[in-house]
Amino acid sequence: MADPMKIRANLAGDTTEVKVLMSHEMETGQRKDAQGKVIPAWFIQNVTATWNGKTVLSAEWGPAIAKNPFLSFRFKGGARGDKVQVNWVDNRGDKRSDEATIA
Amino acid sequence: MDAGRRDVLKAGGGTALLTLLAAAGWLKPGEAQAAWNAAAFETHSLDATVKALGGGSAAASKDIAFVSTPDIAENGAVVPIGISSSIPKTESIAILVEKNPNMLAAVFDIPPGTEPAVTTRIKMGQSSNVYALVKADGKFHVASKEIKVTLGGCGG
């Protein structure tokens, strides 16, 4: 199981800004190790963010997203105390799901 | 033939073989995720990517803006990219890097209620044009920006 995500959700007016920092190697599959063998690709493929069970963002990622990915987006609605949940799945089938409270 | 293969497996000495087997194992869950558009992530041109994402061609648009995106990135392994679209009914935003091994870096689906603006960080192998591909009301629009990289992010 991967390390937890850092999620921050802040309400500004009627929009909620969500910032997510994930912990993941995001190996591209292009690099080689000291023996000259290709290091297999290992990266997050699917990311979804939900608020009160409603999807507010979903994404498909390739290996070109930087290591320890950062993501930020804004959605209309949200109230202080609501939960924002972020999930990811990588190409090995590993998953991680974390949530934050809108502040 | 079969006997030979069994021997190799039993011997277990072939680290490379084990790595290959493991890699094959890792690919399976990826393929099982229908939500991941593998074909789109293996394209090498803008037109091919647009086709793989289900469109015909992309029209240049001035309503797509790069926000907090540098002109010169010192480290290609971490290039901040922010894209915002002012096209009505924006459905998805994709980030493409022209000179990366595979062009497509990410596709964000924007449901109604979410602002058509995302920020993330990508890897760039070398200085290249970065495209912001926006799907709005079924049509594709594109904007590009050249980002110079002084240190690549895909080297080994």
Tab-separated table of N, CA and C in Angstrom, chain B:
chain	number	residue	atom	x	y	z
B	1	MET	N	10.478	-28.968	-26.093
B	1	MET	CA	10.327	-27.532	-25.895
B	1	MET	C	9.761	-27.244	-24.507
B	2	ASP	N	8.673	-27.975	-24.173
B	2	ASP	CA	8.047	-27.746	-22.874
B	2	ASP	C	8.993	-28.082	-21.736
B	3	ALA	N	9.672	-29.232	-21.898
B	3	ALA	CA	10.584	-29.672	-20.836
B	3	ALA	C	11.645	-28.608	-20.588
B	4	GLY	N	12.164	-28.081	-21.664
B	4	GLY	CA	13.203	-27.055	-21.542
B	4	GLY	C	12.697	-25.864	-20.759
B	5	ARG	N	11.473	-25.478	-21.077
B	5	ARG	CA	10.930	-24.307	-20.412
B	5	ARG	C	10.756	-24.571	-18.916
B	6	ARG	N	10.270	-25.794	-18.597
B	6	ARG	CA	10.086	-26.138	-17.184
B	6	ARG	C	11.412	-26.081	-16.433
B	7	ASP	N	12.450	-26.605	-17.100
B	7	ASP	CA	13.762	-26.595	-16.455
B	7	ASP	C	14.180	-25.165	-16.117
B	8	VAL	N	13.986	-24.320	-17.056
B	8	VAL	CA	14.385	-22.920	-16.829
B	8	VAL	C	13.608	-22.357	-15.656
B	9	LEU	N	12.315	-22.661	-15.628
B	9	LEU	CA	11.489	-22.130	-14.548
B	9	LEU	C	11.921	-22.695	-13.205
B	10	LYS	N	12.220	-24.039	-13.205
B	10	LYS	CA	12.611	-24.682	-11.955
B	10	LYS	C	13.935	-24.128	-11.466
B	11	ALA	N	14.845	-23.980	-12.405
B	11	ALA	CA	16.163	-23.459	-12.033
B	11	ALA	C	16.000	-22.074	-11.408
B	12	GLY	N	15.087	-21.294	-11.958
B	12	GLY	CA	14.785	-20.011	-11.354
B	12	GLY	C	15.941	-19.041	-11.403
B	13	GLY	N	16.968	-19.389	-12.141
B	13	GLY	CA	18.139	-18.526	-12.162
B	13	GLY	C	17.956	-17.300	-13.045
B	14	GLY	N	17.062	-17.428	-14.005
B	14	GLY	CA	16.909	-16.343	-14.970
B	14	GLY	C	16.183	-15.154	-14.377
B	15	THR	N	16.938	-14.236	-13.822
B	15	THR	CA	16.317	-13.059	-13.211
B	15	THR	C	15.551	-12.275	-14.277
B	16	ALA	N	16.137	-12.249	-15.463
B	16	ALA	CA	15.494	-11.491	-16.538
B	16	ALA	C	14.131	-12.097	-16.841
B	17	LEU	N	14.094	-13.445	-16.852
B	17	LEU	CA	12.830	-14.121	-17.144
B	17	LEU	C	11.796	-13.785	-16.064
B	18	LEU	N	12.252	-13.836	-14.819
B	18	LEU	CA	11.333	-13.523	-13.718
B	18	LEU	C	10.796	-12.106	-13.863
B	19	THR	N	11.703	-11.201	-14.222
B	19	THR	CA	11.285	-9.814	-14.386
B	19	THR	C	10.228	-9.718	-15.475
B	20	LEU	N	10.495	-10.474	-16.561
B	20	LEU	CA	9.540	-10.450	-17.674
B	20	LEU	C	8.178	-10.963	-17.225
B	21	LEU	N	8.214	-12.095	-16.482
B	21	LEU	CA	6.957	-12.673	-16.017
B	21	LEU	C	6.221	-11.683	-15.127
B	22	ALA	N	6.988	-11.051	-14.251
B	22	ALA	CA	6.369	-10.092	-13.343
B	22	ALA	C	5.769	-8.937	-14.135
B	23	ALA	N	6.510	-8.495	-15.136
B	23	ALA	CA	6.015	-7.380	-15.942
B	23	ALA	C	4.722	-7.775	-16.631
B	24	ALA	N	4.698	-9.031	-17.134
B	24	ALA	CA	3.479	-9.492	-17.793
B	24	ALA	C	2.315	-9.498	-16.800
B	25	GLY	N	2.642	-9.872	-15.565
B	25	GLY	CA	1.613	-9.889	-14.533
B	25	GLY	C	1.086	-8.501	-14.240
B	26	TRP	N	1.999	-7.524	-14.263
B	26	TRP	CA	1.563	-6.163	-13.947
B	26	TRP	C	0.720	-5.575	-15.061
B	27	LEU	N	0.951	-6.067	-16.263
B	27	LEU	CA	0.204	-5.483	-17.374
B	27	LEU	C	-1.263	-5.881	-17.308
B	28	LYS	N	-1.518	-7.046	-16.734
B	28	LYS	CA	-2.896	-7.545	-16.754
B	28	LYS	C	-3.897	-6.630	-16.050
B	29	PRO	N	-3.604	-6.228	-14.791
B	29	PRO	CA	-4.598	-5.334	-14.175
B	29	PRO	C	-4.801	-4.056	-14.985
B	30	GLY	N	-3.722	-3.578	-15.622
B	30	GLY	CA	-3.837	-2.364	-16.429
B	30	GLY	C	-4.802	-2.570	-17.573
B	31	GLU	N	-4.676	-3.727	-18.226
B	31	GLU	CA	-5.553	-3.981	-19.364
B	31	GLU	C	-7.000	-4.168	-18.915
B	32	ALA	N	-7.141	-4.685	-17.690
B	32	ALA	CA	-8.488	-4.956	-17.208
B	32	ALA	C	-9.256	-3.662	-16.940
B	33	GLN	N	-8.520	-2.573	-16.725
B	33	GLN	CA	-9.197	-1.312	-16.467
B	33	GLN	C	-9.664	-0.706	-17.783
B	34	ALA	N	-10.911	-0.888	-18.056
B	34	ALA	CA	-11.442	-0.419	-19.326
B	34	ALA	C	-11.383	1.093	-19.415
B	35	ALA	N	-11.295	1.740	-18.255
B	35	ALA	CA	-11.339	3.192	-18.248
B	35	ALA	C	-10.051	3.808	-18.774
B	36	TRP	N	-9.001	3.003	-18.916
B	36	TRP	CA	-7.738	3.581	-19.374
B	36	TRP	C	-7.564	3.333	-20.859
B	37	ASN	N	-7.475	4.415	-21.597
B	37	ASN	CA	-7.434	4.353	-23.058
B	37	ASN	C	-6.001	4.105	-23.527
B	38	ALA	N	-5.615	2.817	-23.559
B	38	ALA	CA	-4.223	2.481	-23.872
B	38	ALA	C	-3.820	2.989	-25.246
B	39	ALA	N	-4.718	2.901	-26.220
B	39	ALA	CA	-4.379	3.314	-27.584
B	39	ALA	C	-4.008	4.787	-27.629
B	40	ALA	N	-4.748	5.599	-26.889
B	40	ALA	CA	-4.486	7.035	-26.921
B	40	ALA	C	-3.129	7.356	-26.311
B	41	PHE	N	-2.711	6.535	-25.339
B	41	PHE	CA	-1.450	6.832	-24.668
B	41	PHE	C	-0.247	6.312	-25.452
B	42	GLU	N	-0.497	5.701	-26.612
B	42	GLU	CA	0.619	5.205	-27.408
B	42	GLU	C	0.757	5.969	-28.711
B	43	THR	N	0.164	7.111	-28.806
B	43	THR	CA	0.209	7.853	-30.065
B	43	THR	C	1.410	8.780	-30.103
B	44	HIS	N	1.780	9.135	-31.334
B	44	HIS	CA	2.978	9.957	-31.504
B	44	HIS	C	2.695	11.235	-32.287
B	45	SER	N	1.449	11.517	-32.572
B	45	SER	CA	1.163	12.784	-33.249
B	45	SER	C	-0.156	13.323	-32.727
B	46	LEU	N	-0.313	14.608	-32.889
B	46	LEU	CA	-1.510	15.265	-32.383
B	46	LEU	C	-2.769	14.685	-33.029
B	47	ASP	N	-2.724	14.528	-34.365
B	47	ASP	CA	-3.906	14.025	-35.073
B	47	ASP	C	-4.279	12.622	-34.599
B	48	ALA	N	-3.240	11.775	-34.424
B	48	ALA	CA	-3.502	10.402	-33.990
B	48	ALA	C	-4.110	10.388	-32.590
B	49	THR	N	-3.644	11.292	-31.744
B	49	THR	CA	-4.185	11.335	-30.390
B	49	THR	C	-5.643	11.767	-30.415
B	50	VAL	N	-5.929	12.779	-31.227
B	50	VAL	CA	-7.314	13.249	-31.326
B	50	VAL	C	-8.207	12.110	-31.812
B	51	LYS	N	-7.710	11.347	-32.782
B	51	LYS	CA	-8.499	10.216	-33.314
B	51	LYS	C	-8.725	9.174	-32.223
B	52	ALA	N	-7.650	8.870	-31.471
B	52	ALA	CA	-7.761	7.853	-30.426
B	52	ALA	C	-8.717	8.296	-29.317
B	53	LEU	N	-8.869	9.590	-29.160
B	53	LEU	CA	-9.795	10.098	-28.147
B	53	LEU	C	-11.199	10.261	-28.723
B	54	GLY	N	-11.358	9.909	-29.983
B	54	GLY	CA	-12.698	9.873	-30.551
B	54	GLY	C	-13.103	11.111	-31.326
B	55	GLY	N	-12.128	11.884	-31.787
B	55	GLY	CA	-12.467	13.073	-32.561
B	55	GLY	C	-11.922	12.988	-33.966
B	56	GLY	N	-12.185	14.002	-34.775
B	56	GLY	CA	-11.686	14.038	-36.140
B	56	GLY	C	-10.400	14.824	-36.211
B	57	SER	N	-10.508	16.118	-36.010
B	57	SER	CA	-9.321	16.957	-35.999
B	57	SER	C	-9.559	18.071	-34.998
B	58	ALA	N	-8.469	18.704	-34.605
B	58	ALA	CA	-8.572	19.738	-33.586
B	58	ALA	C	-8.374	21.106	-34.224
B	59	ALA	N	-9.205	22.054	-33.843
B	59	ALA	CA	-9.095	23.408	-34.355
B	59	ALA	C	-8.323	24.248	-33.354
B	60	ALA	N	-7.443	25.118	-33.878
B	60	ALA	CA	-6.691	26.002	-32.989
B	60	ALA	C	-7.667	26.953	-32.307
B	61	SER	N	-7.415	27.215	-31.038
B	61	SER	CA	-8.341	28.049	-30.285
B	61	SER	C	-7.571	29.017	-29.406
B	62	LYS	N	-8.111	30.233	-29.300
B	62	LYS	CA	-7.477	31.224	-28.423
B	62	LYS	C	-8.151	31.243	-27.060
B	63	ASP	N	-9.130	30.382	-26.865
B	63	ASP	CA	-9.857	30.372	-25.596
B	63	ASP	C	-9.269	29.383	-24.593
B	64	ILE	N	-8.120	28.829	-24.931
B	64	ILE	CA	-7.457	27.916	-24.005
B	64	ILE	C	-6.189	28.627	-23.529
B	65	ALA	N	-6.020	28.696	-22.236
B	65	ALA	CA	-4.877	29.433	-21.695
B	65	ALA	C	-4.009	28.522	-20.850
B	66	PHE	N	-2.713	28.749	-20.945
B	66	PHE	CA	-1.779	28.082	-20.041
B	66	PHE	C	-1.581	29.003	-18.844
B	67	VAL	N	-1.860	28.502	-17.656
B	67	VAL	CA	-1.657	29.309	-16.458
B	67	VAL	C	-0.538	28.705	-15.613
B	68	SER	N	0.171	29.553	-14.965
B	68	SER	CA	1.318	29.171	-14.133
B	68	SER	C	2.160	28.076	-14.788
B	69	THR	N	2.459	28.298	-16.073
B	69	THR	CA	3.290	27.368	-16.829
B	69	THR	C	4.551	28.127	-17.249
B	70	PRO	N	5.712	27.574	-16.996
B	70	PRO	CA	6.935	28.322	-17.305
B	70	PRO	C	7.271	28.309	-18.798
B	71	ASP	N	8.036	29.302	-19.264
B	71	ASP	CA	8.582	29.285	-20.633
B	71	ASP	C	9.819	28.403	-20.678
B	72	ILE	N	10.567	28.448	-19.587
B	72	ILE	CA	11.786	27.649	-19.494
B	72	ILE	C	11.697	26.823	-18.212
B	73	ALA	N	11.789	25.505	-18.372
B	73	ALA	CA	11.752	24.630	-17.204
B	73	ALA	C	13.175	24.183	-16.914
B	74	GLU	N	13.603	24.374	-15.693
B	74	GLU	CA	14.974	23.989	-15.373
B	74	GLU	C	15.103	22.484	-15.262
B	75	ASN	N	14.066	21.833	-14.785
B	75	ASN	CA	14.119	20.398	-14.577
B	75	ASN	C	12.959	19.748	-15.322
B	76	GLY	N	13.288	18.981	-16.353
B	76	GLY	CA	12.247	18.355	-17.159
B	76	GLY	C	11.444	17.307	-16.417
B	77	ALA	N	11.953	16.848	-15.276
B	77	ALA	CA	11.241	15.821	-14.523
B	77	ALA	C	10.030	16.399	-13.801
B	78	VAL	N	10.025	17.697	-13.601
B	78	VAL	CA	8.917	18.334	-12.889
B	78	VAL	C	8.599	19.655	-13.593
B	79	VAL	N	7.648	19.616	-14.502
B	79	VAL	CA	7.263	20.827	-15.211
B	79	VAL	C	5.818	21.150	-14.855
B	80	PRO	N	5.582	22.247	-14.148
B	80	PRO	CA	4.193	22.574	-13.804
B	80	PRO	C	3.413	23.001	-15.042
B	81	ILE	N	2.237	22.450	-15.201
B	81	ILE	CA	1.377	22.784	-16.336
B	81	ILE	C	-0.003	23.106	-15.786
B	82	GLY	N	-0.498	24.266	-16.123
B	82	GLY	CA	-1.870	24.612	-15.772
B	82	GLY	C	-2.615	24.980	-17.036
B	83	ILE	N	-3.783	24.433	-17.207
B	83	ILE	CA	-4.562	24.703	-18.412
B	83	ILE	C	-5.952	25.121	-17.995
B	84	SER	N	-6.405	26.231	-18.571
B	84	SER	CA	-7.784	26.592	-18.315
B	84	SER	C	-8.460	26.900	-19.643
B	85	SER	N	-9.698	26.494	-19.749
B	85	SER	CA	-10.446	26.647	-20.987
B	85	SER	C	-11.624	27.564	-20.737
B	86	SER	N	-11.845	28.514	-21.634
B	86	SER	CA	-13.041	29.342	-21.505
B	86	SER	C	-14.051	28.990	-22.585
B	87	ILE	N	-13.880	27.809	-23.198
B	87	ILE	CA	-14.838	27.333	-24.193
B	87	ILE	C	-16.044	26.758	-23.454
B	88	PRO	N	-17.251	27.185	-23.815
B	88	PRO	CA	-18.417	26.619	-23.120
B	88	PRO	C	-18.518	25.106	-23.315
B	89	LYS	N	-19.116	24.447	-22.332
B	89	LYS	CA	-19.346	22.997	-22.380
B	89	LYS	C	-18.057	22.202	-22.526
B	90	THR	N	-17.003	22.633	-21.875
B	90	THR	CA	-15.764	21.866	-21.905
B	90	THR	C	-15.989	20.532	-21.196
B	91	GLU	N	-15.667	19.451	-21.905
B	91	GLU	CA	-15.883	18.106	-21.355
B	91	GLU	C	-14.601	17.473	-20.861
B	92	SER	N	-13.510	17.749	-21.567
B	92	SER	CA	-12.266	17.154	-21.116
B	92	SER	C	-11.088	18.007	-21.543
B	93	ILE	N	-10.013	17.880	-20.797
B	93	ILE	CA	-8.778	18.599	-21.082
B	93	ILE	C	-7.665	17.575	-21.129
B	94	ALA	N	-6.886	17.589	-22.224
B	94	ALA	CA	-5.768	16.656	-22.329
B	94	ALA	C	-4.475	17.448	-22.459
B	95	ILE	N	-3.406	16.882	-21.930
B	95	ILE	CA	-2.085	17.496	-22.029
B	95	ILE	C	-1.216	16.601	-22.908
B	96	LEU	N	-0.609	17.195	-23.942
B	96	LEU	CA	0.230	16.436	-24.861
B	96	LEU	C	1.591	17.108	-24.952
B	97	VAL	N	2.628	16.292	-24.999
B	97	VAL	CA	3.982	16.825	-25.158
B	97	VAL	C	4.528	16.263	-26.464
B	98	GLU	N	4.862	17.172	-27.392
B	98	GLU	CA	5.190	16.751	-28.753
B	98	GLU	C	6.377	15.796	-28.797
B	99	LYS	N	7.432	16.082	-28.044
B	99	LYS	CA	8.656	15.295	-28.217
B	99	LYS	C	8.862	14.249	-27.127
B	100	ASN	N	7.859	13.951	-26.338
B	100	ASN	CA	7.976	12.831	-25.411
B	100	ASN	C	7.812	11.517	-26.180
B	101	PRO	N	8.291	10.395	-25.624
B	101	PRO	CA	8.170	9.113	-26.331
B	101	PRO	C	6.730	8.798	-26.731
B	102	ASN	N	5.801	9.076	-25.846
B	102	ASN	CA	4.389	9.002	-26.197
B	102	ASN	C	3.806	10.376	-25.905
B	103	MET	N	3.034	10.870	-26.852
B	103	MET	CA	2.646	12.273	-26.726
B	103	MET	C	1.725	12.581	-25.557
B	104	LEU	N	0.746	11.708	-25.359
B	104	LEU	CA	-0.290	12.041	-24.389
B	104	LEU	C	0.228	11.881	-22.955
B	105	ALA	N	0.049	12.913	-22.154
B	105	ALA	CA	0.465	12.825	-20.755
B	105	ALA	C	-0.727	12.557	-19.850
B	106	ALA	N	-1.843	13.211	-20.109
B	106	ALA	CA	-2.991	13.055	-19.223
B	106	ALA	C	-4.258	13.536	-19.906
B	107	VAL	N	-5.365	12.933	-19.493
B	107	VAL	CA	-6.684	13.388	-19.918
B	107	VAL	C	-7.515	13.599	-18.667
B	108	PHE	N	-8.081	14.774	-18.538
B	108	PHE	CA	-8.953	15.070	-17.402
B	108	PHE	C	-10.378	15.216	-17.912
B	109	ASP	N	-11.286	14.472	-17.323
B	109	ASP	CA	-12.698	14.622	-17.663
B	109	ASP	C	-13.313	15.628	-16.713
B	110	ILE	N	-13.963	16.613	-17.281
B	110	ILE	CA	-14.522	17.694	-16.483
B	110	ILE	C	-16.035	17.541	-16.447
B	111	PRO	N	-16.592	17.057	-15.341
B	111	PRO	CA	-18.050	16.964	-15.270
B	111	PRO	C	-18.664	18.355	-15.077
B	112	PRO	N	-19.951	18.535	-15.389
B	112	PRO	CA	-20.583	19.828	-15.166
B	112	PRO	C	-20.459	20.228	-13.698
B	113	GLY	N	-20.184	21.506	-13.456
B	113	GLY	CA	-20.018	21.960	-12.083
B	113	GLY	C	-18.559	22.119	-11.705
B	114	THR	N	-17.696	21.431	-12.432
B	114	THR	CA	-16.264	21.577	-12.175
B	114	THR	C	-15.704	22.586	-13.167
B	115	GLU	N	-14.864	23.479	-12.681
B	115	GLU	CA	-14.301	24.498	-13.571
B	115	GLU	C	-13.327	23.852	-14.554
B	116	PRO	N	-13.384	24.277	-15.822
B	116	PRO	CA	-12.483	23.681	-16.821
B	116	PRO	C	-11.067	24.213	-16.674
B	117	ALA	N	-10.464	23.921	-15.549
B	117	ALA	CA	-9.098	24.356	-15.294
B	117	ALA	C	-8.429	23.329	-14.394
B	118	VAL	N	-7.295	22.821	-14.817
B	118	VAL	CA	-6.566	21.872	-13.996
B	118	VAL	C	-5.090	22.272	-13.965
B	119	THR	N	-4.445	21.913	-12.894
B	119	THR	CA	-3.008	22.144	-12.762
B	119	THR	C	-2.370	20.845	-12.320
B	120	THR	N	-1.261	20.489	-12.951
B	120	THR	CA	-0.528	19.307	-12.531
B	120	THR	C	0.932	19.493	-12.897
B	121	ARG	N	1.720	18.457	-12.710
B	121	ARG	CA	3.139	18.527	-13.057
B	121	ARG	C	3.467	17.352	-13.957
B	122	ILE	N	4.197	17.611	-15.027
B	122	ILE	CA	4.512	16.553	-15.986
B	122	ILE	C	6.024	16.425	-16.158
B	123	LYS	N	6.393	15.346	-16.877
B	123	LYS	CA	7.794	15.136	-17.236
B	123	LYS	C	7.979	15.466	-18.711
B	124	MET	N	9.092	16.089	-19.052
B	124	MET	CA	9.405	16.376	-20.450
B	124	MET	C	10.825	15.917	-20.741
B	125	GLY	N	10.992	15.149	-21.813
B	125	GLY	CA	12.310	14.642	-22.159
B	125	GLY	C	13.230	15.726	-22.680
B	126	GLN	N	12.680	16.682	-23.394
B	126	GLN	CA	13.469	17.760	-23.991
B	126	GLN	C	12.546	18.926	-24.303
B	127	SER	N	13.158	20.028	-24.740
B	127	SER	CA	12.365	21.194	-25.114
B	127	SER	C	11.360	20.793	-26.184
B	128	SER	N	10.143	21.260	-26.046
B	128	SER	CA	9.103	20.762	-26.936
B	128	SER	C	7.885	21.668	-26.867
B	129	ASN	N	7.043	21.496	-27.856
B	129	ASN	CA	5.729	22.125	-27.779
B	129	ASN	C	4.838	21.296	-26.872
B	130	VAL	N	4.075	21.977	-26.050
B	130	VAL	CA	3.080	21.297	-25.232
B	130	VAL	C	1.707	21.720	-25.749
B	131	TYR	N	0.856	20.747	-25.987
B	131	TYR	CA	-0.484	21.038	-26.480
B	131	TYR	C	-1.507	20.868	-25.373
B	132	ALA	N	-2.449	21.785	-25.355
B	132	ALA	CA	-3.619	21.630	-24.498
B	132	ALA	C	-4.775	21.318	-25.428
B	133	LEU	N	-5.300	20.129	-25.285
B	133	LEU	CA	-6.374	19.674	-26.160
B	133	LEU	C	-7.668	19.675	-25.351
B	134	VAL	N	-8.620	20.448	-25.813
B	134	VAL	CA	-9.871	20.594	-25.066
B	134	VAL	C	-11.009	20.053	-25.911
B	135	LYS	N	-11.798	19.183	-25.300
B	135	LYS	CA	-12.997	18.687	-25.970
B	135	LYS	C	-14.175	19.438	-25.381
B	136	ALA	N	-14.902	20.130	-26.229
B	136	ALA	CA	-16.043	20.901	-25.762
B	136	ALA	C	-17.201	20.681	-26.717
B	137	ASP	N	-18.324	20.268	-26.169
B	137	ASP	CA	-19.525	20.038	-26.974
B	137	ASP	C	-19.227	19.095	-28.146
B	138	GLY	N	-18.375	18.099	-27.915
B	138	GLY	CA	-18.074	17.105	-28.938
B	138	GLY	C	-16.985	17.503	-29.924
B	139	LYS	N	-16.507	18.748	-29.843
B	139	LYS	CA	-15.479	19.185	-30.793
B	139	LYS	C	-14.151	19.383	-30.065
B	140	PHE	N	-13.067	19.181	-30.801
B	140	PHE	CA	-11.745	19.319	-30.194
B	140	PHE	C	-11.114	20.663	-30.554
B	141	HIS	N	-10.516	21.287	-29.564
B	141	HIS	CA	-9.799	22.545	-29.758
B	141	HIS	C	-8.412	22.363	-29.166
B	142	VAL	N	-7.459	23.078	-29.750
B	142	VAL	CA	-6.094	22.893	-29.273
B	142	VAL	C	-5.370	24.228	-29.171
B	143	ALA	N	-4.494	24.321	-28.196
B	143	ALA	CA	-3.590	25.456	-28.075
B	143	ALA	C	-2.227	24.891	-27.750
B	144	SER	N	-1.172	25.607	-28.143
B	144	SER	CA	0.155	25.068	-27.867
B	144	SER	C	1.043	26.124	-27.250
B	145	LYS	N	2.051	25.641	-26.575
B	145	LYS	CA	3.030	26.517	-25.942
B	145	LYS	C	4.356	25.798	-25.970
B	146	GLU	N	5.406	26.554	-26.327
B	146	GLU	CA	6.726	25.939	-26.344
B	146	GLU	C	7.368	26.095	-24.971
B	147	ILE	N	7.855	24.990	-24.451
B	147	ILE	CA	8.551	25.030	-23.171
B	147	ILE	C	9.969	24.521	-23.384
B	148	LYS	N	10.912	25.334	-22.980
B	148	LYS	CA	12.314	24.926	-23.114
B	148	LYS	C	12.746	24.208	-21.831
B	149	VAL	N	13.401	23.082	-22.027
B	149	VAL	CA	13.848	22.293	-20.877
B	149	VAL	C	15.365	22.299	-20.868
B	150	THR	N	15.941	22.630	-19.734
B	150	THR	CA	17.400	22.654	-19.673
B	150	THR	C	17.955	21.331	-19.158
B	151	LEU	N	17.111	20.514	-18.528
B	151	LEU	CA	17.554	19.205	-18.037
B	151	LEU	C	16.405	18.230	-18.247
B	152	GLY	N	16.639	17.176	-19.059
B	152	GLY	CA	15.549	16.275	-19.440
B	152	GLY	C	15.053	15.431	-18.296
B	153	GLY	N	13.827	14.921	-18.430
B	153	GLY	CA	13.221	14.142	-17.363
B	153	GLY	C	13.017	12.689	-17.733
B	154	CYS	N	13.492	12.273	-18.903
B	154	CYS	CA	13.243	10.899	-19.326
B	154	CYS	C	14.537	10.133	-19.514
B	155	GLY	N	15.660	10.697	-19.167
B	155	GLY	CA	16.936	10.039	-19.409
B	155	GLY	C	17.151	8.858	-18.485
B	156	GLY	N	18.172	8.079	-18.736
B	156	GLY	CA	18.389	6.930	-17.884
B	156	GLY	C	19.841	6.810	-17.461
